[in-house]
Amino acid sequence: MTTADLNVALPFIIVAAWACILLVIDLFIPADRKGLTALLAVAGMGFASIPVLLRFEESNRAFNGMIVQDGFSSFLQLLLLGVGVISVALAYDYLQRRKIVKGEYYTLLLFSVSGMVLMAQAGDLIIVFLALELLSVPLYVLSGFAAKSNPESEEAAMKYFLLGAFASGFIVYGIALVYGATGTTEIEAIHNVLISGVSNLGLLTVGAVLILVGLGFKVAVVPFHMWTPDVYDGAPSSVTALMSVGAKAGGFAALLRLFLAGFPEIAANLAPILVGVAALTLIWGNIAAIAQQNIKRMMAYSSISHAGYIFMMLPAIVDSDIAPDAISAALFYLFVYAVSNLGAWGVILALERADGGGLSIDDYAGLGERNPGLALAMALFMLSLIGVPPTAGFIGKFFLFRVVLDANMIGLALVGVITSLISAYYYLRVVVVMYMRSGDPQVRSERWLNATLWLTALGTFLLGIFPGPLLNLASRTGLFGLVP
Amino acid sequence: MSTQLILFFILAVIAILSAIGMLVSKNSVYSAMFLVLNFVTIAVLFLLLNAPFIAMVQVTIYAGAIMVLFLFVIMLLGTDMAAEGISMPWQPPIAILLSGALILEFAFILFFAQQDVLPQIEAISAAFGSPQSIGKLLFNFYLLPFEVTSVLLLVAMVGAIILAQRETG
């Protein structure tokens, strides 16, 4: 181990170490001033983003290839740290309202973010597994954070934990088979063995499929999505916001890196399965969302469908000419999805009442009259999630579909476009209810929540008009130097 | 006969007897105790095979941690609960069938197909799998995973405490 190794791991080390320290500091913060813990958590994540920014363009490997740093990891780390900061801001008021204020909420959130940050850099299957656990275990606990007063939260935690552990089992078994087939767990080395042709191809394929199944659980693609609506619905909304963005980004970081840098040849053999999973996810996620009356469940299916859009990039990266575009399109879309989705969850949090009510779509009636600003923001987020032109979501989907067309997967592109049209139905229903019906929604207005809403709404709007800088950033994300 | 062989036979008999004892004892605490005996015997067998690290792990994890968990659950549920049991008439034949199939597989590989199934590997050095070499690997090559694991365990511990904590105002 050298200083250079430590430098590469610095973002993870800062977040994880700061979480450990905050665990102790929090003991000395009185119960009515837990806002200080939240602030310290944000400071930690802000601090961790400094080394990422300073070494954005560099590419290194450290700890014997256990972790790697490249544009891909830096981009995702910035995104994930930003998601962490916004999740803290969203949680602060919500926890007080639901009377579940505990300093450990923020510490666990930090631990989870540290797992995500590590996942972005994972260069070895062992780290992939450990990072996945490190990001999941705090989320299991956070899902059950309201368990004392709300049995649904307990149910969500239990379901998420059991199915998550099940999925981890798949991943470990897959990693073991990949190790058995190639004799290494390092992603780059796996590819070298694969090219040299000394590996056991059948075993490697089975291993890759098992890893795909396990990570598919984590990012919630059909047919591994069963847990999503129940968990997203039962968990405290502030946790769901983090889950729907952070856990997905972490899972896709591993999927993209593995299938592009580890075994693209295997991915080529699996292309029909990958296309099938993407199409099924798009169709089922969007159609099931139509039937939902509860906005949290609707957003759960919406998040499944968005996982499908990003998943379309997996069969596309097989072609090495398209791979760079596919990676940058996926990264850009992850960013856009994070901004719009967190914003939508912010509105949901603002309308959720202390007793857990206010979550039905009908509760949004009259919002356009009572609180035009909030209604406008929600409408903007919904339009962006559909992918309507002046918003960020349009640009994101545009690039995704362009890559799919470049890869000659016209059927998949058609499915994507048609399901986007279907999604307009349930997203616009929220807008219609807000503006066309009268009602008396109760809205919480709080400093941090409002700041988050402003930030995400502005982001959704501006990224739709000036996507250039972010696209530039996303397209410079080399992966192990494989992609320029 | 060498002492090794004599030791092996004694241990093998104890291992099999304790396994049978575990199966047939009505009292679930006795059952668990037989299982502990079985685990420890297997650990000594590993020692005989010159694999001290696996022997140590077998004792600490299986005979230690997992059995403590078992006993906890048995004690919490009460020993008499399990003794009643639900009768499952279909269970013994299936169990015998499956274990018979497993034994046949073992026998087939051992006596007939050993060469085909198991690849020939080079002789491994005596230091392979020793506590020293594992320690060296753990603190050099696998330093980062090792440290991440420690964070993970801390998180699990904190999480368990939070979920189980009683409400205090």
XYZ file of C-alpha atoms in Angstrom:
653
model
C 0.000 0.000 0.000
C 1.314 3.389 -0.930
C 0.112 6.941 -0.686
C -0.983 6.733 -4.307
C -3.283 3.843 -3.389
C -4.784 5.874 -0.596
C -5.262 8.856 -2.879
C -7.352 6.843 -5.295
C -9.496 5.485 -2.485
C -9.773 8.876 -0.817
C -13.451 9.614 -1.637
C -14.523 6.308 -0.137
C -12.190 6.615 2.827
C -13.433 10.106 3.662
C -17.105 9.136 3.581
C -16.670 5.867 5.477
C -14.306 7.297 8.091
C -16.473 10.358 8.555
C -19.484 8.105 9.078
C -17.584 6.219 11.799
C -16.601 9.479 13.491
C -20.091 10.913 13.146
C -21.451 7.830 14.897
C -19.543 8.954 17.992
C -20.082 12.708 17.595
C -23.803 12.124 17.328
C -23.864 10.766 20.896
C -23.009 14.234 22.173
C -25.627 16.053 20.117
C -28.864 16.549 22.068
C -31.977 14.933 20.637
C -33.623 18.218 19.672
C -30.625 19.399 17.665
C -30.092 16.507 15.282
C -30.025 19.022 12.454
C -26.377 19.433 13.387
C -25.730 15.770 12.568
C -27.414 16.266 9.220
C -25.241 19.281 8.533
C -22.079 17.395 9.486
C -23.086 14.508 7.203
C -23.493 16.938 4.317
C -20.119 18.483 5.145
C -18.508 15.038 4.986
C -19.933 14.334 1.554
C -18.977 17.776 0.330
C -15.461 17.209 1.561
C -15.299 13.836 -0.180
C -16.185 15.435 -3.495
C -13.021 17.585 -3.403
C -10.572 14.765 -4.286
C -12.981 13.577 -6.980
C -13.056 17.023 -8.560
C -9.306 17.511 -8.262
C -8.497 14.259 -10.032
C -11.465 14.038 -12.342
C -9.507 13.368 -15.500
C -6.927 11.007 -14.078
C -7.072 7.301 -14.401
C -5.352 5.042 -11.917
C -5.564 1.635 -10.404
C -4.834 1.009 -6.767
C -4.693 -1.725 -4.139
C -3.553 -4.297 -6.729
C -6.409 -3.498 -9.060
C -9.040 -3.773 -6.331
C -10.204 -0.289 -7.165
C -9.736 1.810 -10.268
C -10.230 5.438 -10.956
C -11.343 6.685 -14.328
C -13.758 9.219 -15.732
C -16.588 6.753 -15.269
C -15.964 6.378 -11.555
C -15.407 10.108 -11.023
C -18.633 11.046 -12.785
C -20.645 8.517 -10.811
C -18.990 9.468 -7.536
C -19.929 13.114 -8.005
C -23.474 12.087 -8.863
C -23.742 9.761 -5.870
C -22.324 12.285 -3.422
C -24.817 14.830 -4.760
C -27.630 12.313 -4.317
C -26.456 11.756 -0.750
C -26.505 15.478 0.038
C -29.997 15.887 -1.427
C -31.244 12.841 0.477
C -30.114 14.419 3.740
C -31.894 17.660 2.859
C -35.061 15.730 1.983
C -34.928 13.683 5.182
C -34.361 16.473 7.698
C -37.907 17.813 7.912
C -39.560 14.507 7.097
C -37.993 12.726 10.065
C -39.264 15.406 12.429
C -42.753 15.196 10.997
C -42.889 11.420 11.305
C -41.233 11.661 14.774
C -38.458 9.259 13.876
C -35.583 11.646 14.490
C -32.415 9.741 15.251
C -28.876 10.792 14.495
C -28.094 7.324 13.213
C -30.292 8.000 10.195
C -27.631 10.289 8.789
C -24.773 8.008 9.754
C -26.369 5.043 8.041
C -27.072 7.211 5.026
C -23.383 8.123 4.935
C -22.394 4.458 5.139
C -24.715 3.668 2.283
C -23.247 6.485 0.196
C -19.759 5.210 0.996
C -20.779 1.851 -0.446
C -22.087 3.534 -3.596
C -18.925 5.592 -3.958
C -16.834 2.449 -3.604
C -19.003 0.630 -6.115
C -18.273 3.285 -8.740
C -14.583 2.444 -8.398
C -14.814 -1.313 -8.003
C -12.209 -2.998 -10.179
C -12.471 -6.422 -8.605
C -15.437 -8.704 -8.089
C -14.678 -8.933 -4.368
C -15.021 -5.168 -4.078
C -18.172 -5.281 -6.207
C -19.711 -7.652 -3.699
C -18.528 -5.796 -0.600
C -19.590 -2.410 -1.970
C -22.985 -3.808 -2.851
C -23.438 -5.077 0.693
C -22.149 -1.835 2.158
C -24.687 0.145 0.164
C -27.524 -2.307 0.833
C -27.214 -3.110 4.530
C -27.794 0.494 5.695
C -30.719 0.717 3.282
C -32.294 -2.389 4.844
C -32.074 -0.710 8.227
C -33.274 2.664 6.951
C -36.318 1.003 5.336
C -37.323 -0.178 8.785
C -36.629 3.159 10.411
C -40.316 3.887 11.033
C -41.014 0.308 12.152
C -41.966 1.363 15.696
C -45.028 3.291 14.581
C -45.643 1.813 11.170
C -45.809 -1.953 10.555
C -45.508 -1.400 6.807
C -42.040 -0.031 7.317
C -41.107 -3.191 9.197
C -42.528 -5.306 6.398
C -40.573 -3.324 3.835
C -37.330 -3.767 5.764
C -37.905 -7.500 6.151
C -38.783 -8.021 2.493
C -35.916 -5.918 1.277
C -33.494 -7.693 3.582
C -34.572 -11.223 2.686
C -34.708 -10.645 -1.052
C -31.524 -8.575 -0.944
C -29.709 -11.363 0.886
C -31.080 -13.810 -1.670
C -29.769 -11.652 -4.505
C -26.381 -11.383 -2.789
C -26.279 -15.162 -2.745
C -26.677 -15.191 -6.519
C -23.875 -12.678 -6.915
C -21.468 -14.559 -4.663
C -22.174 -17.814 -6.460
C -21.691 -16.082 -9.800
C -18.404 -14.591 -8.632
C -17.245 -18.016 -7.459
C -18.020 -19.521 -10.870
C -16.285 -16.682 -12.688
C -13.263 -17.221 -10.457
C -13.421 -20.921 -11.157
C -13.525 -20.307 -14.899
C -10.783 -17.692 -15.091
C -8.730 -18.016 -11.930
C -9.042 -14.346 -11.056
C -11.568 -11.920 -9.677
C -10.049 -8.775 -11.100
C -12.294 -7.412 -13.837
C -9.515 -6.465 -16.244
C -7.712 -9.743 -15.688
C -10.927 -11.661 -16.371
C -11.064 -10.011 -19.760
C -7.420 -10.878 -20.474
C -8.042 -14.524 -19.618
C -11.166 -14.485 -21.736
C -9.312 -13.102 -24.779
C -6.456 -15.554 -24.411
C -9.053 -18.304 -24.611
C -7.905 -20.420 -21.692
C -11.052 -19.928 -19.698
C -13.931 -22.322 -19.308
C -16.516 -20.475 -21.366
C -19.584 -22.362 -20.172
C -18.743 -21.820 -16.536
C -17.992 -18.154 -17.173
C -21.336 -17.670 -18.919
C -23.249 -19.229 -16.037
C -21.295 -17.052 -13.615
C -22.056 -13.927 -15.639
C -25.757 -14.781 -15.738
C -25.848 -15.310 -11.976
C -24.149 -11.955 -11.383
C -26.633 -10.398 -13.794
C -29.525 -11.895 -11.828
C -28.148 -10.631 -8.530
C -27.479 -7.120 -9.777
C -30.819 -7.216 -11.611
C -32.474 -7.601 -8.207
C -30.652 -4.551 -6.915
C -31.512 -2.280 -9.828
C -35.035 -3.779 -10.015
C -35.463 -4.996 -13.565
C -38.247 -7.373 -14.537
C -38.443 -10.297 -13.667
C -36.494 -9.491 -10.489
C -38.584 -6.489 -9.495
C -41.217 -8.105 -7.246
C -39.951 -6.481 -4.064
C -39.858 -2.952 -5.431
C -43.444 -1.657 -5.011
C -43.850 -3.047 -1.500
C -40.467 -1.840 -0.306
C -40.733 1.591 -1.926
C -44.213 1.971 -0.489
C -43.444 0.777 3.025
C -40.096 2.454 3.584
C -40.055 6.056 4.818
C -40.347 8.262 1.723
C -37.010 9.968 2.299
C -35.327 6.561 2.243
C -37.179 5.548 -0.904
C -35.872 8.658 -2.616
C -32.309 7.578 -1.887
C -33.033 3.958 -2.759
C -34.627 4.708 -6.099
C -31.614 6.691 -7.250
C -28.536 5.676 -5.281
C -28.991 1.918 -5.200
C -29.836 1.910 -8.895
C -26.832 4.008 -9.845
C -24.607 1.730 -7.778
C -26.010 -1.396 -9.397
C -25.656 0.007 -12.894
C -22.097 1.113 -12.158
C -21.215 -2.519 -11.482
C -23.261 -3.881 -14.392
C -21.793 -1.513 -16.966
C -18.220 -1.943 -15.812
C -18.491 -5.708 -15.621
C -20.145 -6.217 -18.956
C -18.014 -3.696 -20.801
C -14.613 -4.247 -19.243
C -14.943 -7.759 -17.814
C -16.696 -9.954 -20.332
C -18.079 -8.108 -23.363
C -17.756 -11.333 -25.382
C -20.070 -13.101 -22.955
C -22.436 -10.134 -23.091
C -22.551 -10.574 -26.866
C -23.638 -14.201 -26.407
C -26.211 -13.103 -23.872
C -27.545 -10.258 -26.019
C -30.970 -11.878 -26.620
C -31.457 -12.273 -22.857
C -30.316 -8.701 -22.208
C -32.647 -7.313 -24.851
C -35.486 -9.429 -23.485
C -34.952 -8.222 -19.927
C -34.840 -4.601 -21.079
C -38.027 -4.949 -23.135
C -39.894 -6.802 -20.385
C -38.853 -4.202 -17.830
C -40.029 -1.355 -20.030
C -43.356 -2.970 -20.799
C -44.223 -4.279 -17.363
C -42.934 -1.255 -15.421
C -44.926 1.203 -17.486
C -48.116 -0.817 -17.721
C -48.266 -1.756 -14.046
C -47.750 1.892 -13.090
C -51.027 2.830 -14.775
C -53.065 0.830 -12.277
C -51.574 2.441 -9.170
C -53.597 4.803 -6.988
C -50.831 5.378 -4.464
C -48.183 7.777 -5.681
C -45.344 5.918 -3.966
C -46.292 2.694 -5.695
C -46.637 4.539 -8.977
C -43.148 5.971 -8.574
C -41.891 2.479 -7.708
C -43.096 1.119 -11.044
C -41.826 4.262 -12.709
C -38.377 3.555 -11.259
C -38.577 -0.001 -12.619
C -39.324 1.337 -16.073
C -36.427 3.797 -15.893
C -34.128 0.944 -14.914
C -35.339 -0.610 -18.162
C -34.328 2.442 -20.185
C -30.823 2.371 -18.738
C -30.673 -1.415 -19.109
C -31.075 -0.957 -22.864
C -27.422 0.121 -22.847
C -26.181 -3.315 -21.764
C -26.830 -5.106 -25.061
C -25.543 -1.988 -26.852
C -22.078 -1.970 -25.246
C -21.285 -5.250 -26.962
C -20.293 -3.319 -30.071
C -17.003 -1.629 -29.264
C -17.750 1.265 -31.645
C -20.954 2.085 -29.845
C -19.726 1.349 -26.328
C -18.382 4.873 -25.606
C -21.680 6.434 -26.633
C -23.629 3.851 -24.679
C -21.640 4.519 -21.509
C -21.975 8.284 -21.749
C -25.685 8.005 -22.591
C -26.213 5.758 -19.563
C -24.294 8.134 -17.300
C -26.139 11.165 -18.607
C -29.467 9.438 -18.169
C -28.588 8.335 -14.639
C -27.830 11.967 -13.808
C -31.022 13.291 -15.392
C -33.101 10.559 -13.792
C -31.537 11.316 -10.410
C -32.375 15.024 -10.646
C -35.961 14.604 -11.848
C -36.719 11.660 -9.610
C -35.343 13.259 -6.455
C -37.380 16.354 -7.278
C -40.559 14.317 -7.645
C -39.856 12.604 -4.344
C -39.341 16.036 -2.809
C -42.882 16.997 -3.818
C -44.201 13.686 -2.485
C -42.416 14.377 0.808
C -43.917 17.862 0.951
C -47.432 16.472 0.653
C -47.081 13.449 2.917
C -48.837 14.065 6.215
C -47.513 13.202 9.664
C -49.882 10.243 9.953
C -48.600 8.770 6.690
C -51.595 9.993 4.677
C -51.537 12.260 1.666
C -49.995 9.636 -0.567
C -52.932 8.893 -2.811
C -52.878 10.535 -6.215
C -56.293 12.006 -5.359
C -54.657 13.920 -2.506
C -52.933 16.044 -5.134
C -56.256 17.547 -6.213
C -56.247 21.316 -6.009
C -52.483 21.651 -5.665
C -52.364 23.853 -8.756
C -54.640 26.373 -7.052
C -53.313 26.215 -3.509
C -49.636 26.031 -4.199
C -48.879 26.900 -7.825
C -45.128 26.790 -7.367
C -45.095 23.256 -6.051
C -47.584 22.127 -8.690
C -45.456 23.653 -11.423
C -42.366 21.883 -10.094
C -44.207 18.550 -9.962
C -45.486 19.056 -13.482
C -41.942 19.757 -14.628
C -40.620 16.569 -12.981
C -43.425 14.498 -14.467
C -42.774 15.910 -17.944
C -39.082 15.200 -17.551
C -39.772 11.605 -16.490
C -41.948 11.161 -19.576
C -39.262 12.751 -21.731
C -41.067 15.772 -23.111
C -38.805 18.133 -25.131
C -37.889 21.192 -23.121
C -36.907 19.092 -20.081
C -33.795 17.136 -19.219
C -35.570 13.796 -19.539
C -36.016 14.342 -23.265
C -32.305 14.826 -23.880
C -31.525 11.763 -21.781
C -33.966 9.528 -23.612
C -32.920 10.972 -26.962
C -29.351 9.802 -26.458
C -30.426 6.416 -25.125
C -32.613 5.773 -28.154
C -29.939 7.014 -30.542
C -27.501 4.475 -29.133
C -30.095 1.715 -29.384
C -30.711 2.619 -33.027
C -26.982 2.782 -33.734
C -26.723 -0.728 -32.362
C -29.405 -1.827 -34.828
C -31.849 -2.871 -32.162
C -34.855 -1.336 -33.828
C -37.357 -3.564 -32.061
C -36.042 -2.510 -28.667
C -36.104 1.156 -29.679
C -39.727 0.767 -30.736
C -40.623 -0.827 -27.408
C -38.866 2.040 -25.651
C -40.689 4.746 -27.568
C -44.094 3.098 -27.251
C -43.685 2.517 -23.514
C -42.612 6.143 -23.125
C -45.926 7.094 -24.682
C -47.743 4.775 -22.284
C -45.886 6.349 -19.380
C -47.284 9.733 -20.362
C -50.672 8.463 -19.232
C -49.836 7.897 -15.602
C -47.420 10.794 -15.230
C -49.888 13.228 -16.786
C -52.675 11.891 -14.601
C -50.891 13.461 -11.609
C -50.694 16.757 -13.495
C -54.366 16.581 -14.462
C -55.419 15.858 -10.878
C -53.299 18.757 -9.626
C -54.749 21.331 -12.003
C -58.197 20.123 -13.029
C -59.677 19.028 -9.732
C -60.297 21.077 -6.664
C -59.253 19.952 -3.255
C -57.382 20.991 -0.178
C -53.930 19.432 -0.076
C -51.824 20.021 3.006
C -48.361 21.132 2.071
C -45.300 21.298 4.258
C -43.027 24.166 3.496
C -39.584 23.907 4.965
C -36.301 25.578 4.133
C -34.230 22.563 3.110
C -37.057 20.851 1.315
C -37.816 23.992 -0.676
C -34.159 24.517 -1.482
C -33.982 20.956 -2.820
C -37.079 21.472 -4.900
C -35.694 24.669 -6.380
C -32.390 23.005 -7.135
C -33.856 19.918 -8.791
C -36.464 21.906 -10.718
C -33.814 24.274 -12.019
C -31.598 21.312 -12.850
C -34.370 19.560 -14.749
C -35.124 22.707 -16.690
C -31.569 23.862 -17.394
C -30.271 20.425 -18.354
C -33.051 20.303 -20.885
C -31.947 23.557 -22.483
C -28.173 23.457 -21.993
C -27.244 19.793 -21.811
C -23.861 20.517 -23.416
C -21.528 20.785 -20.417
C -22.861 17.678 -18.690
C -22.867 15.701 -21.927
C -19.307 16.749 -22.474
C -18.413 15.522 -19.040
C -20.254 12.255 -19.552
C -18.602 11.630 -22.885
C -15.124 12.036 -21.460
C -15.587 9.136 -19.094
C -12.937 6.617 -20.025
C -13.390 3.177 -18.564
C -10.024 1.614 -17.713
C -8.829 3.634 -20.675
C -10.856 1.246 -22.847
C -13.114 4.022 -23.956
C -11.472 7.271 -24.989
C -0.736 -48.672 11.487
C 0.532 -45.184 11.965
C -0.765 -43.014 14.749
C -2.326 -40.759 12.132
C -4.452 -43.555 10.807
C -5.508 -44.690 14.273
C -6.434 -41.118 15.151
C -8.378 -40.800 11.924
C -10.436 -43.893 12.617
C -11.235 -42.815 16.172
C -12.283 -39.371 14.930
C -14.294 -40.783 12.056
C -16.230 -43.049 14.385
C -16.911 -40.149 16.758
C -17.998 -37.931 13.854
C -20.419 -40.507 12.498
C -21.771 -41.404 15.931
C -22.296 -37.754 16.838
C -24.061 -37.151 13.524
C -26.384 -40.087 14.193
C -26.854 -38.879 17.758
C -27.886 -35.489 16.435
C -30.475 -37.068 14.188
C -32.063 -39.412 16.681
C -32.073 -37.443 19.918
C -35.541 -36.192 20.795
C -34.316 -33.272 22.871
C -33.257 -30.431 20.576
C -30.596 -29.165 23.003
C -28.928 -32.589 22.964
C -29.243 -32.521 19.215
C -27.413 -29.202 19.052
C -24.742 -30.479 21.415
C -24.144 -33.517 19.239
C -23.748 -31.160 16.301
C -21.105 -29.188 18.216
C -19.258 -32.437 18.904
C -19.488 -33.297 15.223
C -18.101 -29.895 14.172
C -15.200 -30.111 16.605
C -14.322 -33.611 15.423
C -14.278 -32.423 11.834
C -12.039 -29.556 12.927
C -9.539 -32.053 14.352
C -9.705 -33.975 11.069
C -8.696 -30.764 9.283
C -5.778 -30.463 11.710
C -4.715 -33.962 10.756
C -4.752 -32.879 7.120
C -2.325 -30.066 7.955
C -4.909 -27.310 7.491
C -4.782 -25.432 10.790
C -6.550 -22.354 9.446
C -9.620 -24.237 8.266
C -9.650 -26.137 11.555
C -9.621 -22.862 13.461
C -12.355 -21.367 11.279
C -14.429 -24.520 11.681
C -14.255 -24.186 15.472
C -14.831 -20.443 15.713
C -17.518 -20.061 13.074
C -19.398 -23.354 13.005
C -18.915 -24.742 16.496
C -18.791 -21.240 17.964
C -20.868 -18.560 16.312
C -23.435 -20.590 14.416
C -24.090 -23.057 17.222
C -24.536 -20.241 19.730
C -27.174 -18.861 17.392
C -28.820 -22.282 17.146
C -28.892 -22.683 20.896
C -30.263 -19.183 21.342
C -33.167 -19.956 19.062
C -33.819 -23.319 20.720
C -33.746 -21.745 24.175
C -36.025 -18.916 23.085
C -38.560 -21.254 21.536
C -38.366 -23.743 24.410
C -36.949 -27.250 24.160
C -40.249 -29.068 24.333
C -41.717 -27.278 21.321
C -39.512 -28.961 18.776
C -39.928 -32.411 20.350
C -43.622 -32.505 19.516
C -42.949 -31.872 15.871
C -45.242 -32.196 12.921
C -45.260 -35.662 11.472
C -44.163 -35.666 7.864
C -44.700 -39.157 6.489
C -43.322 -38.219 3.090
C -40.073 -36.877 4.501
C -38.047 -40.050 5.406
C -38.288 -41.773 2.020
C -37.300 -38.603 0.184
C -34.428 -37.998 2.566
C -33.161 -41.562 2.135
C -33.500 -41.311 -1.630
C -31.624 -38.021 -1.842
C -28.820 -39.038 0.484
C -28.530 -42.334 -1.379
C -28.126 -40.418 -4.622
C -25.471 -38.234 -3.031
C -23.534 -41.261 -1.754
C -23.693 -42.854 -5.195
C -22.373 -39.666 -6.778
C -19.521 -39.560 -4.298
C -18.697 -43.198 -4.906
C -18.803 -42.784 -8.665
C -16.435 -39.832 -8.641
C -14.097 -41.406 -6.101
C -13.777 -44.826 -7.699
C -14.490 -44.379 -11.381
C -14.336 -40.846 -12.681
C -11.772 -39.137 -10.509
C -9.502 -38.403 -13.455
C -12.234 -36.894 -15.630
C -13.952 -34.721 -13.084
C -11.069 -33.363 -11.087
C -8.329 -31.664 -13.059
C -4.781 -32.628 -12.221
C -3.254 -29.890 -10.157
C 0.344 -29.341 -9.196
C 1.436 -30.301 -5.746
C 0.712 -27.392 -3.450
C 3.328 -26.038 -1.132
C 3.174 -26.843 2.555
C 2.610 -23.170 3.382
C -0.576 -23.044 1.310
C -3.530 -22.114 3.468
C -1.415 -21.711 6.564
C -2.381 -18.910 8.951
C 0.845 -17.074 8.032
C 0.218 -17.047 4.297
C -3.429 -16.132 4.760
C -2.468 -13.329 7.110
C 0.055 -12.025 4.616
C -2.477 -12.078 1.803
C -5.122 -10.463 3.947
C -2.947 -7.572 5.018
C -1.233 -6.999 1.690
C -3.088 -8.023 -1.403
C -6.558 -8.048 0.112
C -6.074 -5.103 2.463
C -8.877 -3.000 1.035
C -11.542 -5.751 1.024
C -10.456 -6.599 4.564
C -10.991 -3.039 5.742
C -14.270 -2.666 3.864
C -15.489 -5.845 5.537
C -14.768 -4.328 8.931
C -16.848 -1.268 8.032
C -19.599 -3.562 6.795
C -19.662 -5.462 10.081
C -19.801 -2.190 12.000
C -22.766 -1.072 9.891
C -24.570 -4.368 10.468
C -24.004 -4.030 14.204
C -25.233 -0.425 14.334
C -28.240 -1.354 12.209
C -29.201 -4.296 14.409
C -28.988 -2.130 17.526
C -31.129 0.610 15.991
C -33.824 -1.785 14.844
C -33.954 -3.581 18.186
C -33.642 -0.465 20.363
C -36.492 0.319 22.676
C -38.116 3.721 22.312
C -36.752 6.141 24.909
C -38.648 9.350 24.522
